[in-house]
Coordinates of C-alpha atoms and ligand atoms in Angstrom, one line a residue:
M1 CA -3.5 50.3 -91.0
K2 CA -3.8 54.0 -91.7
K3 CA -1.4 56.4 -89.9
V4 CA -3.0 59.1 -87.8
S5 CA -2.9 62.6 -89.4
K6 CA -5.4 64.4 -87.1
L7 CA -5.9 64.1 -83.4
A8 CA -8.4 65.6 -81.0
I9 CA -7.8 65.1 -77.2
F10 CA -10.6 65.8 -74.7
Y11 CA -9.4 65.8 -71.1
F12 CA -10.8 66.4 -67.7
S13 CA -8.3 66.9 -64.8
G14 CA -8.7 67.8 -61.2
T15 CA -5.1 68.1 -60.1
G16 CA -3.2 68.0 -63.4
N17 CA -2.3 64.3 -64.0
A18 CA -4.7 63.7 -66.9
K19 CA -3.9 67.1 -68.3
Q20 CA -0.2 66.2 -68.2
I21 CA -0.7 63.0 -70.1
A22 CA -2.9 64.9 -72.6
L23 CA 0.0 67.4 -73.0
W24 CA 2.6 64.7 -73.5
F25 CA 0.5 63.1 -76.2
S26 CA -0.1 66.4 -77.9
E27 CA 3.6 67.3 -77.9
Y28 CA 4.5 63.9 -79.3
A29 CA 1.8 64.3 -82.0
G30 CA 3.3 67.7 -82.9
K31 CA 6.7 66.1 -83.3
Q32 CA 5.2 63.6 -85.7
G33 CA 3.5 66.3 -87.7
I34 CA 0.1 65.3 -86.6
D35 CA -2.5 68.1 -86.4
C36 CA -3.6 68.1 -82.8
R37 CA -6.4 69.8 -81.0
L38 CA -6.5 69.8 -77.1
C39 CA -9.8 70.6 -75.4
S40 CA -10.7 70.7 -71.7
I41 CA -14.0 68.8 -71.0
S42 CA -14.9 71.4 -68.3
T43 CA -15.0 74.2 -70.9
A44 CA -15.4 72.5 -74.3
D45 CA -18.7 72.1 -76.1
P46 CA -19.4 68.4 -76.8
I47 CA -21.5 69.5 -79.8
T48 CA -18.4 70.0 -81.9
T49 CA -17.5 69.2 -85.5
I50 CA -14.7 66.6 -85.9
H51 CA -13.5 65.4 -89.2
S52 CA -14.0 61.6 -89.7
D53 CA -10.3 61.1 -90.2
T54 CA -9.5 62.4 -86.7
L55 CA -8.4 60.0 -84.0
I56 CA -10.2 61.0 -80.7
I57 CA -8.7 60.6 -77.3
F58 CA -10.7 60.9 -74.1
I59 CA -8.7 61.1 -70.9
S60 CA -9.9 61.6 -67.3
P61 CA -9.0 60.5 -63.8
V62 CA -10.8 57.5 -62.3
H63 CA -13.1 58.4 -59.3
G64 CA -14.6 55.6 -57.4
F65 CA -13.7 53.0 -60.1
N66 CA -15.5 55.0 -62.8
Y67 CA -15.0 58.1 -64.8
P68 CA -16.3 61.1 -62.8
K69 CA -19.8 62.4 -63.7
I70 CA -18.5 65.4 -65.6
T71 CA -16.6 63.1 -68.0
L72 CA -19.5 60.6 -68.4
D73 CA -21.9 63.5 -69.1
F74 CA -19.6 64.9 -71.7
I75 CA -19.3 61.5 -73.5
R76 CA -23.1 61.0 -73.2
R77 CA -23.7 64.3 -74.9
F78 CA -21.0 63.8 -77.5
P79 CA -22.4 63.8 -81.1
K80 CA -22.6 60.6 -83.2
G81 CA -19.7 59.8 -85.4
N82 CA -17.6 57.0 -86.9
N83 CA -14.1 58.0 -85.8
R84 CA -11.6 55.8 -84.0
V85 CA -11.5 56.5 -80.3
V86 CA -8.9 55.7 -77.7
L87 CA -10.0 55.9 -74.0
M88 CA -7.5 56.7 -71.4
C89 CA -7.5 57.3 -67.7
T90 CA -5.2 58.3 -64.9
R91 CA -5.3 56.3 -61.7
A92 CA -3.9 56.3 -58.2
G93 CA -0.3 55.3 -58.8
M94 CA 2.0 54.6 -55.8
R95 CA 5.5 53.3 -55.5
I96 CA 7.1 50.2 -53.9
G97 CA 10.8 50.1 -54.4
N98 CA 11.3 50.6 -58.1
I99 CA 7.8 49.5 -59.1
A100 CA 4.9 51.8 -59.8
T101 CA 1.9 50.1 -58.2
P102 CA -1.3 50.3 -60.2
G103 CA -4.6 51.9 -59.4
L104 CA -8.0 50.5 -60.4
T105 CA -10.0 51.5 -63.4
G106 CA -13.2 49.6 -62.5
I107 CA -16.1 50.3 -64.9
A108 CA -14.7 53.6 -66.4
F109 CA -13.8 52.0 -69.8
F110 CA -16.8 49.6 -69.9
V111 CA -19.3 52.4 -69.6
S112 CA -17.7 54.9 -71.9
N113 CA -16.9 52.2 -74.5
L114 CA -20.6 51.2 -74.6
L115 CA -21.8 54.8 -74.8
L116 CA -19.5 55.6 -77.7
R117 CA -20.1 52.4 -79.6
T118 CA -23.8 53.0 -79.6
K119 CA -23.0 56.4 -81.2
G120 CA -21.1 54.7 -84.0
Y121 CA -17.5 55.1 -82.9
T122 CA -14.8 52.4 -83.1
I123 CA -12.8 51.9 -79.9
A124 CA -9.2 51.5 -80.9
G125 CA -7.7 51.4 -77.4
Q126 CA -8.1 51.6 -73.7
I127 CA -5.0 52.7 -71.8
P128 CA -4.6 53.4 -68.0
F129 CA -1.8 55.5 -66.6
D130 CA -0.7 55.2 -63.0
M131 CA 0.1 58.8 -62.1
P132 CA 0.6 60.0 -58.5
S133 CA -2.5 59.4 -56.4
N134 CA -4.2 62.7 -55.5
W135 CA -6.7 61.3 -53.1
I136 CA -5.2 63.0 -50.1
A137 CA -8.5 62.7 -48.2
I138 CA -7.7 59.1 -47.5
H139 CA -3.9 58.9 -47.5
P140 CA -1.0 61.4 -46.8
T141 CA 0.5 63.2 -49.8
L142 CA 3.2 61.3 -51.7
S143 CA 6.8 62.3 -51.4
R144 CA 8.4 64.4 -54.1
K145 CA 10.7 61.5 -54.9
T146 CA 7.7 59.2 -55.6
V147 CA 5.9 61.9 -57.7
R148 CA 9.1 62.4 -59.8
F149 CA 9.5 58.6 -60.2
L150 CA 5.8 58.2 -61.4
F151 CA 6.1 61.1 -63.8
E152 CA 9.2 59.7 -65.4
T153 CA 7.7 56.2 -65.6
N154 CA 4.5 57.6 -67.3
F155 CA 6.4 59.8 -69.6
S156 CA 8.1 56.8 -71.2
H157 CA 4.8 54.9 -71.2
V158 CA 3.3 57.8 -73.2
Q159 CA 6.0 57.6 -75.9
K160 CA 5.4 53.8 -76.2
H161 CA 1.6 54.1 -76.5
A162 CA 1.8 57.1 -78.8
E163 CA 3.9 55.3 -81.3
Q164 CA 1.4 52.4 -81.3
I165 CA -1.8 54.4 -81.6
F166 CA -0.4 57.0 -84.0
A167 CA 0.7 54.1 -86.3
G168 CA -3.0 53.2 -86.5
K169 CA -2.6 50.1 -84.3
K170 CA -4.9 49.0 -81.5
D171 CA -3.8 49.3 -77.9
F172 CA -5.8 47.6 -75.2
L173 CA -3.5 47.6 -72.2
S174 CA -6.6 47.7 -70.0
H175 CA -7.4 44.0 -70.8
R176 CA -4.6 43.1 -68.3
D177 CA -6.8 44.4 -65.5
L178 CA -10.1 42.8 -66.6
V179 CA -10.5 40.5 -63.5
Q180 CA -10.0 43.2 -60.8
D181 CA -12.1 45.7 -62.8
V182 CA -15.1 43.3 -62.9
L183 CA -14.6 42.5 -59.2
V184 CA -14.8 46.2 -58.1
S185 CA -17.8 47.0 -60.4
P186 CA -20.4 46.7 -57.5
I187 CA -18.4 49.3 -55.5
A188 CA -18.3 51.5 -58.6
L189 CA -22.1 51.5 -58.7
G190 CA -22.3 52.2 -54.9
Y191 CA -19.9 55.1 -55.3
Y192 CA -21.9 56.6 -58.2
I193 CA -25.2 56.2 -56.4
A194 CA -24.2 57.2 -52.9
G195 CA -20.5 57.5 -52.1
R196 CA -19.8 60.6 -54.2
F197 CA -22.5 62.5 -52.3
F198 CA -20.9 61.6 -49.0
L199 CA -17.5 62.9 -50.3
A200 CA -19.1 66.0 -51.7
K201 CA -19.5 67.2 -48.1
Q202 CA -16.0 66.4 -46.9
F203 CA -14.4 69.9 -47.5
Y204 CA -14.5 73.0 -45.5
A205 CA -12.6 76.3 -45.5
S206 CA -10.6 76.8 -42.2
A207 CA -9.9 80.0 -40.4
Q208 CA -6.9 80.6 -42.9
C209 CA -9.5 81.3 -45.6
N210 CA -9.4 85.0 -46.7
N211 CA -12.5 84.7 -48.9
C212 CA -10.6 85.3 -52.2
G213 CA -13.2 83.4 -54.1
L214 CA -10.8 81.4 -56.3
C215 CA -12.2 78.0 -55.3
I216 CA -15.7 79.2 -56.2
N217 CA -14.7 80.6 -59.5
Q218 CA -12.4 77.8 -60.6
C219 CA -14.6 74.8 -59.7
P220 CA -15.3 72.9 -62.9
V221 CA -18.8 72.0 -61.8
K222 CA -19.7 75.2 -59.9
A223 CA -20.1 73.2 -56.7
I224 CA -19.0 75.8 -54.2
K225 CA -21.2 78.7 -53.2
R226 CA -20.9 81.4 -50.5
V227 CA -23.0 80.8 -47.4
G228 CA -22.7 83.2 -44.5
G229 CA -19.8 84.9 -46.2
R230 CA -17.6 81.7 -46.5
P231 CA -17.2 78.9 -49.1
F232 CA -19.9 76.1 -48.7
W233 CA -19.6 72.8 -50.7
T234 CA -22.8 71.6 -52.3
F235 CA -23.7 68.0 -53.3
R236 CA -22.6 68.8 -56.8
C237 CA -18.9 68.5 -55.8
E238 CA -17.1 65.7 -57.6
S239 CA -14.2 65.6 -55.2
C240 CA -11.7 66.3 -58.0
M241 CA -9.4 68.0 -55.4
K242 CA -8.8 71.0 -57.7
C243 CA -10.0 73.6 -55.1
M244 CA -7.9 72.0 -52.3
S245 CA -4.8 71.9 -54.5
R246 CA -5.2 75.5 -55.7
C247 CA -6.3 77.4 -52.6
P248 CA -3.6 80.1 -52.1
Q249 CA -4.1 80.1 -48.4
K250 CA -4.0 76.3 -48.1
A251 CA -7.2 76.8 -46.1
I252 CA -9.3 73.8 -47.5
E253 CA -9.3 70.8 -45.3
V254 CA -11.1 67.5 -45.2
A255 CA -13.4 67.1 -42.2
H256 CA -12.4 63.7 -40.9
G257 CA -14.2 64.4 -37.6
L258 CA -17.4 64.8 -39.6
W259 CA -16.6 61.6 -41.5
L260 CA -16.4 59.6 -38.3
V261 CA -19.8 61.0 -37.0
L262 CA -21.4 60.2 -40.4
I263 CA -20.1 56.7 -40.6
I264 CA -21.5 55.9 -37.1
L265 CA -24.8 57.5 -37.9
S266 CA -25.1 55.9 -41.3
S267 CA -25.4 52.5 -39.8
V268 CA -28.3 53.6 -37.6
F269 CA -30.2 56.0 -40.0
T270 CA -29.5 54.5 -43.4
P271 CA -32.8 55.6 -45.1
V272 CA -32.4 59.3 -44.2
F273 CA -28.6 59.3 -44.6
F274 CA -28.5 62.1 -47.1
L275 CA -30.7 64.4 -45.0
I276 CA -28.3 63.8 -42.1
I277 CA -25.2 64.6 -44.2
G278 CA -26.8 67.8 -45.4
F279 CA -27.9 68.8 -41.9
L280 CA -24.6 68.0 -40.2
Y281 CA -22.5 69.7 -42.9
R282 CA -24.6 72.8 -42.5
L283 CA -24.2 72.6 -38.7
Q284 CA -20.4 72.2 -39.1
H285 CA -20.5 75.3 -41.4
L286 CA -22.2 77.4 -38.8
L287 CA -19.8 76.1 -36.0
L288 CA -16.8 77.1 -38.2
A289 CA -17.7 80.7 -37.7
N290 CA -17.0 80.2 -33.9
R291 CA -13.3 80.3 -33.0
F292 CA -13.5 77.5 -30.5
F293 CA -15.5 75.0 -32.6
G294 CA -13.5 76.0 -35.7
K295 CA -10.3 74.9 -33.9
I296 CA -11.9 71.6 -32.9
I297 CA -13.0 70.9 -36.5
T298 CA -9.5 71.8 -37.8
F299 CA -7.7 69.6 -35.2
T300 CA -9.8 66.6 -36.2
S301 CA -8.9 67.0 -39.9
L302 CA -5.9 64.8 -40.9
T303 CA -5.2 67.1 -43.8
H304 CA -4.2 69.8 -41.3
Y305 CA -1.1 67.9 -40.1
K306 CA 2.5 67.8 -41.3
I307 CA 2.5 64.0 -41.1
W308 CA -0.3 64.1 -43.8
G309 CA 2.0 66.3 -45.9
K310 CA 0.8 69.8 -45.1
G311 CA 3.7 72.2 -44.8
N312 CA 6.2 69.3 -45.1
P313 CA 8.9 70.3 -47.5
K314 CA 9.7 66.7 -48.3
S315 CA 6.2 65.9 -49.3
N316 CA 4.5 66.6 -52.6
R317 CA 2.3 69.6 -52.1
I318 CA -0.1 69.0 -54.9
E319 CA -0.7 72.8 -55.2
Q320 CA 3.0 73.3 -56.1
Q321 CA 3.4 70.3 -58.3
Y322 CA 0.4 70.9 -60.4
A323 CA 0.3 74.7 -60.5
Ligands
FMN401 C1 -12.5 61.1 -55.0 C2 -11.4 60.3 -55.7 C3 -11.7 59.0 -56.1 C4 -10.6 58.2 -56.7 N1 -10.9 57.0 -57.1 C5 -9.9 56.2 -57.7 C6 -10.2 54.9 -58.1 O1 -11.3 54.4 -58.0 N2 -9.1 54.2 -58.7 C7 -7.9 54.8 -58.9 O2 -7.0 54.1 -59.4 N3 -7.7 56.1 -58.5 C8 -8.6 56.8 -57.9 N4 -8.4 58.1 -57.5 C9 -7.1 58.7 -57.8 C10 -7.1 59.5 -59.1 O3 -7.8 58.9 -60.1 C11 -5.7 59.8 -59.6 O4 -4.8 60.3 -58.6 C12 -5.6 60.6 -60.9 O5 -4.3 60.4 -61.4 C13 -5.9 62.1 -60.6 O6 -5.9 62.7 -61.9 P1 -6.0 64.3 -62.1 O7 -4.8 64.9 -61.4 O8 -6.1 64.5 -63.5 O9 -7.3 64.8 -61.4 C14 -9.4 58.9 -56.9 C15 -9.2 60.2 -56.5 C16 -10.2 60.9 -55.9 C17 -9.9 62.3 -55.5
SF4_402 S1 -9.5 79.6 -52.5 FE1 -9.0 79.3 -50.3 S2 -8.7 81.3 -49.4 FE2 -9.8 81.6 -51.4 S3 -12.0 81.5 -50.8 FE3 -11.4 79.4 -51.4 S4 -10.9 78.5 -49.4 FE4 -10.9 80.7 -49.1
SF4_403 S1 -15.7 71.8 -55.2 FE1 -13.5 71.4 -55.4 S2 -13.3 69.1 -55.3 FE2 -15.4 69.6 -55.7 S3 -15.6 69.6 -57.9 FE3 -15.3 71.7 -57.3 S4 -13.0 72.0 -57.5 FE4 -13.5 69.7 -57.5

């Protein structure tokens, strides 16, 4: 067992959880005298030279029981090599009493493990971290107390796993979840083929938007363009929640009203579903320019309400926590 002396961490993060885990590992590596390189997947070039002695870590959130497309594309384009690799993910952690409830990894590790092994790498570990769920399109924001609890829990997990993998040992915590990961794999495929395109059209900018352009400039996959003088989400969006969490005006909402219409229509017009999503999203975009319809769309967005966390000082405002 050879101790690790060089480390390269490649991370993708929408709202900061995966980045935080990457930072904790890199700080711990620094304390151990390990030479560590930290690279963001949204800006790094996968065609990069890495010494064969280097331990490589990939870390990314799970989206729809898989790594998001941006992470999978990066791993797919990663050059061949024979390094040891540890795969990590951050998932939707919640809290019941003093227990951090786990999210679900699904096929994220299976797919990337396979891709990297065909390139010659050795997989030395697969470790999930249950950080605060950021999927506030489907649930209200978590309380600050819960977020703090999950951060503290994961901080101690990082130390434990860092000791193990930096000592050159294997660490396959993910094997614990094998059964449920296999069970959700059909849903993961459904999400990758169709679900993510549905979600790509969930966001809109409300009347609070002052057109600052931050969301357009900072989107890791360049999914937002300006149409009719206001932000417009294209099918490229990966629903990473970064734009929503960073908007200085808190103007980005999830159109739950449109969700409802789409769910009803999808059962009737399945073959032309994507045409309908595209058409209805554009129609909603046009209607947003009108004050009356803009108000109706905002009132039917759960993310607009205090009960969902907006403007509630006791709730975790992701834009404050992850800034
Ligand atoms: C569109 C979307 C899909 C998600 N799917 C899953 C999932 O399948 N399983 C899970 O455990 N968490 C899921 N989550 C939660 C995130 O993976 C989790 O909050 C993660 O820690 C976010 O990391 P980040 O802050 O680095 O982006 C999802 C979140 C979003 C926004
Ligand atoms: S970041 Fe917010 S305020 Fe700025 S353009 Fe985007 S939606 Fe509008
Ligand atoms: S549009 Fe927003 S949610 Fe979609 S990928 Fe870009 S930053 Fe993420």
